[in-house]
Amino acid sequence: MTPRSTHRSTHRDAQVLKSGTAWSDTWQRCLAAAPEAFRDDRVLNLWNGTWQADGRPLPATSPVDGTPIAGPPRLDADTARRAVRAALDQHRAWRHTPLPERRARVAATLDSLARHRELLALLLVWEIGKPWRLAQADVDRAVDGVRWYVDGIDAMIDGRAPLDGPVSNIASWNYPMSVLVHTMLAQALAGNAVIAKTPTDGGVACLTLACALAVREGLPLTLLSGSGGELSEPLVRAPEIGCVSFVGGRDTGAAVATAVADLGKRHILEQEGLNTWGIWNHSDWDALAALVPKLFDYGKQRCTAYPRFVVQRDLFDEFLAAYLPAVRTVRVGHPLAVAHPEDPFPDLDFGPLINAAKAKELADQVTEAVDRGAVPLYRGAEGAGRFLPGQDTDAYLHPVTLLNPPPSSPLHHAEPFGPVDTIVLVDTEAELLAAMNASNGALVATLSTDDPATYERLAPQIRAFKTGRGKPRSRGDREELFGGFGASWRGAFVGGELLVRAVTQGPTDERPPGNFPSSHRVV
């Protein structure tokens, strides 16, 4: 890949920051909205029902343009153990709270989150680089998704009881609201006290505001910051913990899986997989071209992104004729840069990656793959996009498409978690399936083929929890189940009623749907 010539934006159409959206403005709004949880230039930890000015705040910068922002106040393991013991006390009281009261408190929390929608979304922009459209969607999905549980919790909880201890949540940074806050509120609705570790890479202020609004309504939440190495023992292995819920990479997930297996502890471990899109005997290229830009939403920094196309060799020319014009329309830039201060937010597909280190790591992987034989089919122009004059652009990486990454490259077998597409060509159905199953399990997959019979025959052989025909699959909301095959998931499945079942106790002989060493059950 061509090395970057600069780490600062150069000559572009004049852009300015949208009025009222600066980090300083955003921070002042946080101080006004939840003064109990924010202090001067730092956020607080939440445990034992109160906001605590403990922990060592780390410096942090926004991936958007390098602006200094609030960092996580990292606790030591001893303090985290005290917090877990306090959460158990909260749990023992909360689990006996009548369901109508729990429902009312969660519903009030959702109303408060909805009133602070714009501020929560703006925090997502600054902390993790989400474009405005996607940041708002993240907040909306959390609120709307939990409302579905509030409306239907009676039937889901019938004959079931809360766990014996609180639920501990360790999640990645990419969806603080629609995954982590959504899950926490559903767990509390089911009768559990809830502990969450803030992601190290971003989202601490957004989560702090969301938890502050929830605690005001009486929900038993604990929010802690700290390194994984320091907090793993109290948040995973502590005997007080009733269930561990993890979302993240396979390496960290494997360590968590070993710990919970040793203890026989209930667990929900969502891990990454290489989600693939197969093309076989396909002709509806207009439909595919319309989807390509959407597949780059948030720079493919999500667990259900599709970074790999597996294409029938005879169709490669037609695939490229549809793909290349579409990928050239992908819009990248500063999520808050506008031509005039009062203009609407820019409509972008993605902004920065989570940090400059990730952008450099991925750029280096692309360079190495090309040096070892991958064919670069598309590289977005670094001068393109909407940026502020002179802004730091270290965390930005424009779309890249490579043909046949070599087996020695991480891009051949692992999820890049960034805007890099790889294409593998195949000649037989057996090769198609082998290439689509390259990562020993995935969360989602798609097969584009004109023949329904071909899809029905091949789809069951694709090792993904959800497989779509010509359309992307997602994590899903409300009643839709979610899980994974192979190494992409360990423990109980979630989504719909299963999310409640995973964090409650049923009959003593119950076998929950999930991916366990001795069984794999979907329903």
PDB file of C-alpha atoms in Angstrom, residues 352-458:
ATOM      1  CA  PRO A 352     -11.872   7.025  11.533  1.00  0.00           C
ATOM      2  CA  LEU A 353     -10.956   3.593  12.768  1.00  0.00           C
ATOM      3  CA  ILE A 354     -10.931   3.209  16.534  1.00  0.00           C
ATOM      4  CA  ASN A 355      -7.393   4.619  16.830  1.00  0.00           C
ATOM      5  CA  ALA A 356      -4.276   5.446  14.866  1.00  0.00           C
ATOM      6  CA  ALA A 357      -2.550   2.231  15.955  1.00  0.00           C
ATOM      7  CA  LYS A 358      -5.301   0.128  14.367  1.00  0.00           C
ATOM      8  CA  ALA A 359      -5.150   2.149  11.141  1.00  0.00           C
ATOM      9  CA  LYS A 360      -1.379   1.664  10.935  1.00  0.00           C
ATOM     10  CA  GLU A 361      -1.618  -2.038  11.774  1.00  0.00           C
ATOM     11  CA  LEU A 362      -4.133  -2.606   9.001  1.00  0.00           C
ATOM     12  CA  ALA A 363      -2.203  -0.478   6.490  1.00  0.00           C
ATOM     13  CA  ASP A 364       0.927  -2.501   7.291  1.00  0.00           C
ATOM     14  CA  GLN A 365      -0.969  -5.765   6.799  1.00  0.00           C
ATOM     15  CA  VAL A 366      -2.149  -4.568   3.397  1.00  0.00           C
ATOM     16  CA  THR A 367       1.396  -3.590   2.387  1.00  0.00           C
ATOM     17  CA  GLU A 368       2.758  -6.941   3.539  1.00  0.00           C
ATOM     18  CA  ALA A 369       0.017  -8.880   1.731  1.00  0.00           C
ATOM     19  CA  VAL A 370       0.744  -7.067  -1.539  1.00  0.00           C
ATOM     20  CA  ASP A 371       4.494  -7.626  -1.117  1.00  0.00           C
ATOM     21  CA  ARG A 372       3.754 -11.351  -0.779  1.00  0.00           C
ATOM     22  CA  GLY A 373       1.565 -11.604  -3.854  1.00  0.00           C
ATOM     23  CA  ALA A 374      -1.907 -10.178  -3.186  1.00  0.00           C
ATOM     24  CA  VAL A 375      -3.259  -8.147  -6.089  1.00  0.00           C
ATOM     25  CA  PRO A 376      -4.508  -4.640  -5.178  1.00  0.00           C
ATOM     26  CA  LEU A 377      -7.786  -4.100  -7.022  1.00  0.00           C
ATOM     27  CA  TYR A 378      -8.826  -0.855  -5.334  1.00  0.00           C
ATOM     28  CA  ARG A 379      -7.253   1.659  -2.971  1.00  0.00           C
ATOM     29  CA  GLY A 380      -9.212   4.721  -1.947  1.00  0.00           C
ATOM     30  CA  ALA A 381      -7.467   8.021  -2.532  1.00  0.00           C
ATOM     31  CA  GLU A 382      -6.141   9.471   0.710  1.00  0.00           C
ATOM     32  CA  GLY A 383      -6.837  12.986  -0.516  1.00  0.00           C
ATOM     33  CA  ALA A 384     -10.534  12.235  -0.851  1.00  0.00           C
ATOM     34  CA  GLY A 385     -13.064  12.780   1.893  1.00  0.00           C
ATOM     35  CA  ARG A 386     -14.350  15.561   4.095  1.00  0.00           C
ATOM     36  CA  PHE A 387     -11.845  16.825   6.670  1.00  0.00           C
ATOM     37  CA  LEU A 388     -11.011  19.968   8.620  1.00  0.00           C
ATOM     38  CA  PRO A 389      -7.968  21.971   7.490  1.00  0.00           C
ATOM     39  CA  GLY A 390      -4.839  20.675   9.188  1.00  0.00           C
ATOM     40  CA  GLN A 391      -6.615  18.027  11.263  1.00  0.00           C
ATOM     41  CA  ASP A 392      -4.914  14.864  12.462  1.00  0.00           C
ATOM     42  CA  THR A 393      -5.918  11.996  10.146  1.00  0.00           C
ATOM     43  CA  ASP A 394      -3.762   9.235  11.656  1.00  0.00           C
ATOM     44  CA  ALA A 395      -6.791   7.054  12.487  1.00  0.00           C
ATOM     45  CA  TYR A 396      -8.274   7.133   8.977  1.00  0.00           C
ATOM     46  CA  LEU A 397      -7.899   4.383   6.391  1.00  0.00           C
ATOM     47  CA  HIS A 398      -9.689   4.546   3.060  1.00  0.00           C
ATOM     48  CA  PRO A 399     -11.227   1.404   1.509  1.00  0.00           C
ATOM     49  CA  VAL A 400      -8.869  -1.229   0.131  1.00  0.00           C
ATOM     50  CA  THR A 401      -9.678  -4.339  -1.917  1.00  0.00           C
ATOM     51  CA  LEU A 402      -7.179  -7.175  -2.409  1.00  0.00           C
ATOM     52  CA  LEU A 403      -7.368 -10.273  -4.580  1.00  0.00           C
ATOM     53  CA  ASN A 404      -6.010 -13.537  -3.157  1.00  0.00           C
ATOM     54  CA  PRO A 405      -4.225 -12.502   0.064  1.00  0.00           C
ATOM     55  CA  PRO A 406      -1.425 -15.018   0.690  1.00  0.00           C
ATOM     56  CA  PRO A 407      -1.936 -17.723   3.341  1.00  0.00           C
ATOM     57  CA  SER A 408       0.850 -16.146   5.401  1.00  0.00           C
ATOM     58  CA  SER A 409      -1.127 -12.912   5.775  1.00  0.00           C
ATOM     59  CA  PRO A 410      -3.569 -12.279   8.655  1.00  0.00           C
ATOM     60  CA  LEU A 411      -5.926 -10.938   5.983  1.00  0.00           C
ATOM     61  CA  HIS A 412      -6.203 -14.467   4.599  1.00  0.00           C
ATOM     62  CA  HIS A 413      -7.730 -16.082   7.680  1.00  0.00           C
ATOM     63  CA  ALA A 414      -8.744 -13.429  10.237  1.00  0.00           C
ATOM     64  CA  GLU A 415     -11.306 -10.655  10.448  1.00  0.00           C
ATOM     65  CA  PRO A 416      -9.513  -7.329   9.692  1.00  0.00           C
ATOM     66  CA  PHE A 417     -12.032  -5.195  11.638  1.00  0.00           C
ATOM     67  CA  GLY A 418     -11.495  -2.358   9.194  1.00  0.00           C
ATOM     68  CA  PRO A 419     -12.335  -1.242   5.628  1.00  0.00           C
ATOM     69  CA  VAL A 420     -10.372  -3.941   3.814  1.00  0.00           C
ATOM     70  CA  ASP A 421     -12.117  -6.366   1.471  1.00  0.00           C
ATOM     71  CA  THR A 422     -10.408  -9.524   0.276  1.00  0.00           C
ATOM     72  CA  ILE A 423     -11.517 -11.655  -2.658  1.00  0.00           C
ATOM     73  CA  VAL A 424     -10.813 -15.335  -3.197  1.00  0.00           C
ATOM     74  CA  LEU A 425     -11.578 -17.076  -6.493  1.00  0.00           C
ATOM     75  CA  VAL A 426     -12.905 -20.647  -6.635  1.00  0.00           C
ATOM     76  CA  ASP A 427     -13.834 -23.109  -9.366  1.00  0.00           C
ATOM     77  CA  THR A 428     -15.952 -25.735  -7.633  1.00  0.00           C
ATOM     78  CA  GLU A 429     -18.683 -25.860  -5.013  1.00  0.00           C
ATOM     79  CA  ALA A 430     -16.312 -27.722  -2.708  1.00  0.00           C
ATOM     80  CA  GLU A 431     -13.776 -24.909  -2.983  1.00  0.00           C
ATOM     81  CA  LEU A 432     -16.540 -22.360  -2.391  1.00  0.00           C
ATOM     82  CA  LEU A 433     -17.559 -24.016   0.868  1.00  0.00           C
ATOM     83  CA  ALA A 434     -13.968 -24.490   2.031  1.00  0.00           C
ATOM     84  CA  ALA A 435     -13.210 -20.808   1.445  1.00  0.00           C
ATOM     85  CA  MET A 436     -16.417 -19.673   3.136  1.00  0.00           C
ATOM     86  CA  ASN A 437     -15.580 -21.815   6.182  1.00  0.00           C
ATOM     87  CA  ALA A 438     -11.988 -20.623   6.469  1.00  0.00           C
ATOM     88  CA  SER A 439     -12.182 -19.405  10.069  1.00  0.00           C
ATOM     89  CA  ASN A 440     -13.758 -22.412  11.818  1.00  0.00           C
ATOM     90  CA  GLY A 441     -17.085 -20.769  12.426  1.00  0.00           C
ATOM     91  CA  ALA A 442     -18.628 -17.371  11.803  1.00  0.00           C
ATOM     92  CA  LEU A 443     -21.537 -15.288  13.029  1.00  0.00           C
ATOM     93  CA  VAL A 444     -23.061 -14.518   9.619  1.00  0.00           C
ATOM     94  CA  ALA A 445     -22.611 -15.404   5.954  1.00  0.00           C
ATOM     95  CA  THR A 446     -24.371 -14.762   2.644  1.00  0.00           C
ATOM     96  CA  LEU A 447     -24.617 -16.728  -0.587  1.00  0.00           C
ATOM     97  CA  SER A 448     -25.673 -14.968  -3.788  1.00  0.00           C
ATOM     98  CA  THR A 449     -26.991 -17.435  -6.351  1.00  0.00           C
ATOM     99  CA  ASP A 450     -29.834 -17.355  -8.856  1.00  0.00           C
ATOM    100  CA  ASP A 451     -30.971 -20.907  -8.145  1.00  0.00           C
ATOM    101  CA  PRO A 452     -33.007 -21.438  -4.939  1.00  0.00           C
ATOM    102  CA  ALA A 453     -32.190 -25.151  -4.990  1.00  0.00           C
ATOM    103  CA  THR A 454     -28.463 -24.380  -5.033  1.00  0.00           C
ATOM    104  CA  TYR A 455     -28.864 -22.097  -2.051  1.00  0.00           C
ATOM    105  CA  GLU A 456     -30.894 -24.672  -0.107  1.00  0.00           C
ATOM    106  CA  ARG A 457     -28.264 -27.316  -0.812  1.00  0.00           C
ATOM    107  CA  LEU A 458     -25.174 -25.257   0.028  1.00  0.00           C
TER     108      LEU A 458
END
